[in-house]
Short mmCIF file of C-alpha atoms in Angstrom, two decimals:
data_model
loop_
_atom_site.label_atom_id
_atom_site.label_comp_id
_atom_site.label_asym_id
_atom_site.label_seq_id
_atom_site.Cartn_x
_atom_site.Cartn_y
_atom_site.Cartn_z
CA MET A 1 12.60 24.58 195.46
CA ASP A 2 16.13 23.56 194.75
CA ASN A 3 18.98 25.98 194.37
CA ILE A 4 17.23 29.08 193.16
CA LYS A 5 20.00 31.59 192.73
CA PRO A 6 19.56 35.10 191.39
CA ARG A 7 22.30 36.53 189.19
CA VAL A 8 22.71 40.23 188.49
CA LYS A 9 25.11 42.21 186.34
CA VAL A 10 25.65 45.81 187.47
CA PRO A 11 28.63 47.98 186.47
CA LYS A 12 31.07 48.48 189.39
CA SER A 13 31.15 52.22 188.88
CA ALA A 14 29.45 54.95 186.87
CA SER A 15 29.71 58.69 186.34
CA ALA A 16 27.19 60.77 188.30
CA GLY A 17 23.97 61.03 186.31
CA GLU A 18 24.86 58.15 184.01
CA VAL A 19 22.14 55.75 182.86
CA ILE A 20 23.40 52.20 183.30
CA THR A 21 22.00 48.90 182.09
CA ILE A 22 21.24 46.19 184.62
CA LYS A 23 20.84 42.57 183.57
CA THR A 24 19.22 40.01 185.85
CA LEU A 25 18.54 36.32 185.61
CA ILE A 26 17.16 33.87 188.13
CA ASN A 27 17.00 30.14 187.59
CA HIS A 28 13.40 29.11 188.17
CA PRO A 29 11.12 26.67 186.32
CA MET A 30 8.23 29.20 185.89
CA GLU A 31 5.78 26.32 185.77
CA SER A 32 2.71 27.76 184.07
CA GLY A 33 0.13 25.43 185.60
CA LEU A 34 -1.07 24.51 182.09
CA ARG A 35 1.40 21.72 181.44
CA LYS A 36 0.66 18.05 182.05
CA GLY A 37 3.18 15.75 183.67
CA LYS A 38 3.93 12.15 182.66
CA ASP A 39 1.06 10.91 184.83
CA GLY A 40 -1.42 13.06 182.89
CA ASN A 41 -2.10 15.40 185.78
CA LEU A 42 -1.52 19.13 185.59
CA ILE A 43 1.75 20.29 187.12
CA PRO A 44 0.86 22.96 189.71
CA ARG A 45 1.66 26.57 188.94
CA GLN A 46 4.97 27.88 190.28
CA ILE A 47 5.73 31.38 189.05
CA ILE A 48 7.87 34.30 190.11
CA ASN A 49 5.15 36.90 190.05
CA LYS A 50 7.02 40.07 190.93
CA PHE A 51 10.48 41.55 190.60
CA THR A 52 11.63 44.81 192.16
CA CYS A 53 14.79 46.89 192.10
CA GLU A 54 15.57 49.58 194.67
CA PHE A 55 18.52 51.93 194.92
CA ASN A 56 19.36 53.24 198.41
CA GLY A 57 15.83 52.32 199.46
CA LYS A 58 14.09 54.15 196.61
CA PRO A 59 12.19 52.27 193.89
CA VAL A 60 13.89 52.19 190.49
CA PHE A 61 12.04 49.55 188.53
CA SER A 62 9.59 46.76 189.18
CA CYS A 63 7.58 44.36 187.13
CA GLU A 64 4.79 41.87 187.49
CA LEU A 65 5.40 38.59 185.73
CA GLU A 66 2.78 36.19 184.36
CA PRO A 67 3.15 32.53 183.40
CA ALA A 68 3.88 33.73 179.84
CA ILE A 69 7.41 34.66 180.95
CA SER A 70 10.01 32.05 179.99
CA ALA A 71 11.67 29.72 182.45
CA ASN A 72 14.72 31.25 184.14
CA PRO A 73 13.28 34.76 183.84
CA TYR A 74 15.67 37.27 182.32
CA ILE A 75 15.00 40.95 182.90
CA GLU A 76 17.07 43.81 181.58
CA PHE A 77 16.38 47.47 182.40
CA SER A 78 18.18 50.71 183.09
CA ALA A 79 18.83 52.91 186.10
CA LYS A 80 20.08 56.44 186.57
CA VAL A 81 22.94 56.69 189.04
CA ASN A 82 23.28 60.05 190.82
CA GLU A 83 25.22 58.86 193.87
CA ALA A 84 27.15 55.87 195.12
CA GLY A 85 24.99 53.27 196.79
CA THR A 86 23.46 49.84 196.79
CA PHE A 87 21.02 48.24 194.43
CA LYS A 88 18.67 45.77 196.06
CA PHE A 89 16.88 43.22 193.91
CA SER A 90 14.04 40.95 195.00
CA TRP A 91 12.05 38.23 193.31
CA LEU A 92 8.71 37.10 194.79
CA ASP A 93 7.70 33.49 194.33
CA ASP A 94 4.12 32.13 194.30
CA ASP A 95 4.90 30.09 197.43
CA GLY A 96 5.82 33.24 199.35
CA SER A 97 9.59 32.83 199.09
CA VAL A 98 11.57 35.97 198.41
CA TYR A 99 14.95 35.75 196.70
CA GLU A 100 17.18 38.75 197.24
CA THR A 101 20.55 40.02 196.21
CA GLU A 102 22.44 43.31 196.47
CA ASN A 103 25.05 45.09 194.36
CA LYS A 104 27.10 48.15 195.24
CA ILE A 105 28.02 50.83 192.77
CA ALA A 106 30.66 53.57 193.11
CA ILE A 107 30.94 56.97 191.44
CA LYS A 108 33.90 57.43 189.11
CA MET B 1 -5.24 16.92 171.88
CA ASN B 2 -3.60 14.50 169.53
CA LEU B 3 -2.88 16.89 166.66
CA THR B 4 0.39 16.41 164.85
CA ARG B 5 2.72 19.37 164.70
CA ARG B 6 1.75 20.02 161.06
CA GLN B 7 -1.91 20.03 161.90
CA MET B 8 -1.25 22.35 164.80
CA LEU B 9 0.56 24.75 162.49
CA CYS B 10 -2.29 24.66 160.01
CA ALA B 11 -4.81 25.14 162.74
CA SER B 12 -3.00 28.11 164.15
CA VAL B 13 -3.09 29.87 160.79
CA GLY B 14 -6.84 29.56 160.40
CA ALA B 15 -9.24 32.01 161.93
CA ALA B 16 -10.92 29.21 163.86
CA ALA B 17 -7.61 28.44 165.53
CA ALA B 18 -8.77 29.25 169.03
CA GLY B 19 -11.49 26.62 168.86
CA VAL B 20 -9.43 23.96 167.13
CA PHE B 21 -6.39 24.47 169.28
CA GLY B 22 -8.13 23.05 172.28
CA PHE B 23 -6.57 24.91 175.18
CA SER B 24 -8.90 24.57 178.11
CA LEU B 25 -8.48 28.28 178.78
CA SER B 26 -8.64 29.41 175.19
CA ALA B 27 -11.96 31.15 175.70
CA SER B 28 -10.18 33.90 177.62
CA ALA B 29 -7.35 34.26 175.13
CA THR B 30 -8.92 36.28 172.40
CA PRO B 31 -7.99 39.59 170.83
CA GLU B 32 -11.25 40.87 172.37
CA ALA B 33 -10.03 39.99 175.87
CA THR B 34 -6.78 41.79 175.12
CA ALA B 35 -8.65 44.83 173.82
CA GLU B 36 -10.68 44.84 177.03
CA SER B 37 -7.52 44.70 179.17
CA ILE B 38 -5.96 47.52 177.16
CA LYS B 39 -9.07 49.62 177.72
CA ASN B 40 -8.86 49.04 181.46
CA PHE B 41 -5.17 49.85 181.53
CA ALA B 42 -5.60 53.02 179.44
CA GLY B 43 -8.50 54.21 181.57
CA GLY B 44 -10.77 54.67 178.56
CA LYS B 45 -8.21 56.61 176.52
CA GLU B 46 -7.53 55.68 172.91
CA PRO B 47 -3.88 54.59 172.70
CA ALA B 48 -1.82 56.46 170.11
CA MET B 49 -0.06 54.18 167.65
CA GLY B 50 3.15 55.89 166.81
CA SER B 51 6.85 56.10 167.12
CA ASP B 52 6.92 56.96 170.85
CA LEU B 53 6.67 53.33 171.92
CA THR B 54 8.76 50.71 170.16
CA LEU B 55 8.17 47.04 170.69
CA THR B 56 10.95 44.85 169.31
CA THR B 57 10.32 41.16 168.71
CA PRO B 58 11.78 38.66 166.29
CA GLU B 59 9.70 38.24 163.14
CA ILE B 60 9.99 34.48 163.38
CA ALA B 61 10.49 32.64 166.67
CA GLU B 62 11.70 29.09 166.18
CA ASN B 63 11.06 28.22 169.79
CA GLY B 64 7.94 29.64 171.41
CA ASN B 65 9.38 28.90 174.84
CA THR B 66 11.85 31.78 174.83
CA VAL B 67 11.00 34.69 172.58
CA PRO B 68 13.07 37.80 173.32
CA ILE B 69 11.12 41.04 173.50
CA GLU B 70 12.15 44.61 174.11
CA VAL B 71 10.10 47.72 174.84
CA SER B 72 11.41 51.22 174.62
CA VAL B 73 9.49 54.46 175.11
CA ALA B 74 10.79 57.88 174.12
CA SER B 75 10.44 59.96 177.27
CA PRO B 76 12.49 62.60 179.10
CA MET B 77 12.04 60.54 182.34
CA THR B 78 12.03 63.64 184.55
CA ASP B 79 10.18 63.91 187.86
CA ASP B 80 7.05 65.36 186.26
CA ASP B 81 7.13 63.60 182.88
CA TYR B 82 8.03 59.94 182.85
CA VAL B 83 6.66 56.59 181.75
CA GLU B 84 4.79 54.97 184.62
CA SER B 85 4.15 51.55 183.21
CA VAL B 86 4.25 49.40 180.13
CA VAL B 87 2.05 46.33 179.82
CA ILE B 88 2.56 43.48 177.37
CA PHE B 89 -0.09 41.17 175.98
CA ALA B 90 0.11 38.09 173.78
CA GLU B 91 -3.26 37.86 172.03
CA GLY B 92 -3.08 34.16 171.23
CA ASN B 93 -1.83 32.75 174.54
CA PRO B 94 -4.12 30.85 176.93
CA ASN B 95 -3.76 33.88 179.19
CA PRO B 96 -2.97 37.06 177.24
CA ASP B 97 -1.17 38.82 180.12
CA VAL B 98 2.60 38.66 179.87
CA ALA B 99 4.15 41.32 182.10
CA VAL B 100 3.78 44.82 183.46
CA PHE B 101 6.89 46.97 183.80
CA HIS B 102 6.79 49.86 186.28
CA PHE B 103 9.30 52.65 185.76
CA THR B 104 10.27 55.62 187.92
CA PRO B 105 12.28 58.76 187.10
CA MET B 106 15.22 56.85 188.61
CA SER B 107 14.97 54.31 185.79
CA GLY B 108 16.68 56.89 183.58
CA ALA B 109 15.17 55.38 180.46
CA ALA B 110 11.90 53.58 179.83
CA GLU B 111 13.47 50.47 178.38
CA ALA B 112 13.17 46.83 179.37
CA LYS B 113 13.91 43.45 177.88
CA THR B 114 12.75 39.99 178.83
CA ARG B 115 11.92 36.63 177.29
CA MET B 116 8.42 35.31 176.90
CA ARG B 117 6.43 32.25 175.88
CA LEU B 118 4.17 32.24 172.85
CA ALA B 119 1.71 29.40 172.24
CA LYS B 120 1.37 30.02 168.50
CA THR B 121 1.76 32.64 165.77
CA GLN B 122 0.07 35.76 167.05
CA ASN B 123 0.19 39.49 167.70
CA VAL B 124 2.13 40.84 170.65
CA VAL B 125 0.88 44.18 171.96
CA ALA B 126 2.60 46.70 174.22
CA VAL B 127 0.82 49.66 175.80
CA ALA B 128 2.57 52.42 177.73
CA LYS B 129 1.13 55.02 180.10
CA THR B 130 2.98 58.19 181.11
CA SER B 131 2.65 60.28 184.26
CA LYS B 132 0.91 62.92 182.14
CA GLY B 133 -1.77 60.42 181.12
CA GLN B 134 -0.61 59.81 177.56
CA VAL B 135 -1.13 56.30 176.25
CA PHE B 136 0.94 54.72 173.49
CA MET B 137 0.64 51.37 171.79
CA ASP B 138 2.67 49.18 169.45
CA LYS B 139 1.87 45.79 167.96
CA LYS B 140 4.04 43.17 166.27
CA GLU B 141 3.22 39.83 164.73
CA VAL B 142 5.48 36.96 165.73
CA LYS B 143 5.48 33.74 163.73
CA VAL B 144 6.02 30.80 166.03
CA THR B 145 7.38 27.51 164.69
CA ILE B 146 7.14 25.44 167.89
CA GLY B 147 4.65 26.67 170.45
CA GLY B 148 5.53 27.27 174.09
CA CYS B 149 3.20 26.99 177.08
CA GLY B 150 3.53 23.19 176.97
CA GLY B 151 0.23 22.84 175.05
#
């Protein structure tokens, strides 16, 4: 898979107890396995099937994705920040690849 | 499947759409299959239609390949009362499953947005389950001009 790069938008800092919004996007074809190529054969399925977000090692949010999710999956959710720390995001691909990224957040 | 776009639109309006549409997997993509999945998810409970769960979709989606959707559940999101998961179904897709969101008290709010594919005009259903065992449901019809899923 060429150049799959996750992008995440997390505020740099937040007040303790604040609920922040996190926006994520990863470029990925999300090939459903139902589409036919030019040669008339089905294009094999290639889907990011799971996304997780952890904060300081504790689960915040996760989701299971099906082929019905658009290409370049965009996921937006919220998180409650009680302390400074690191968000860790991972995307699981059908082929076993895991794409990861991390973002730090400080307390105002 | 050599239907023109106009024919496809007509076909999708009719009740016999699933048969005419000709997806090889269309047998599994019925409102009945969705109802069955909802039953499994809810553990036999009857979901409450109401204001606690809000599913936001556009009324008309010009492009079925990227339809924005948003779910939001009213919940205190405390350690003993929070929304565990929200599942989304598209009744008219070849495979009705779309996504399952799992929340924790650390989510702060039971809200999520994503973008989905819709094969044709259909109902989108969201069902939420809380840690106390409550089940909520919301349903919206989305009119699709150009279907996604590469059909």
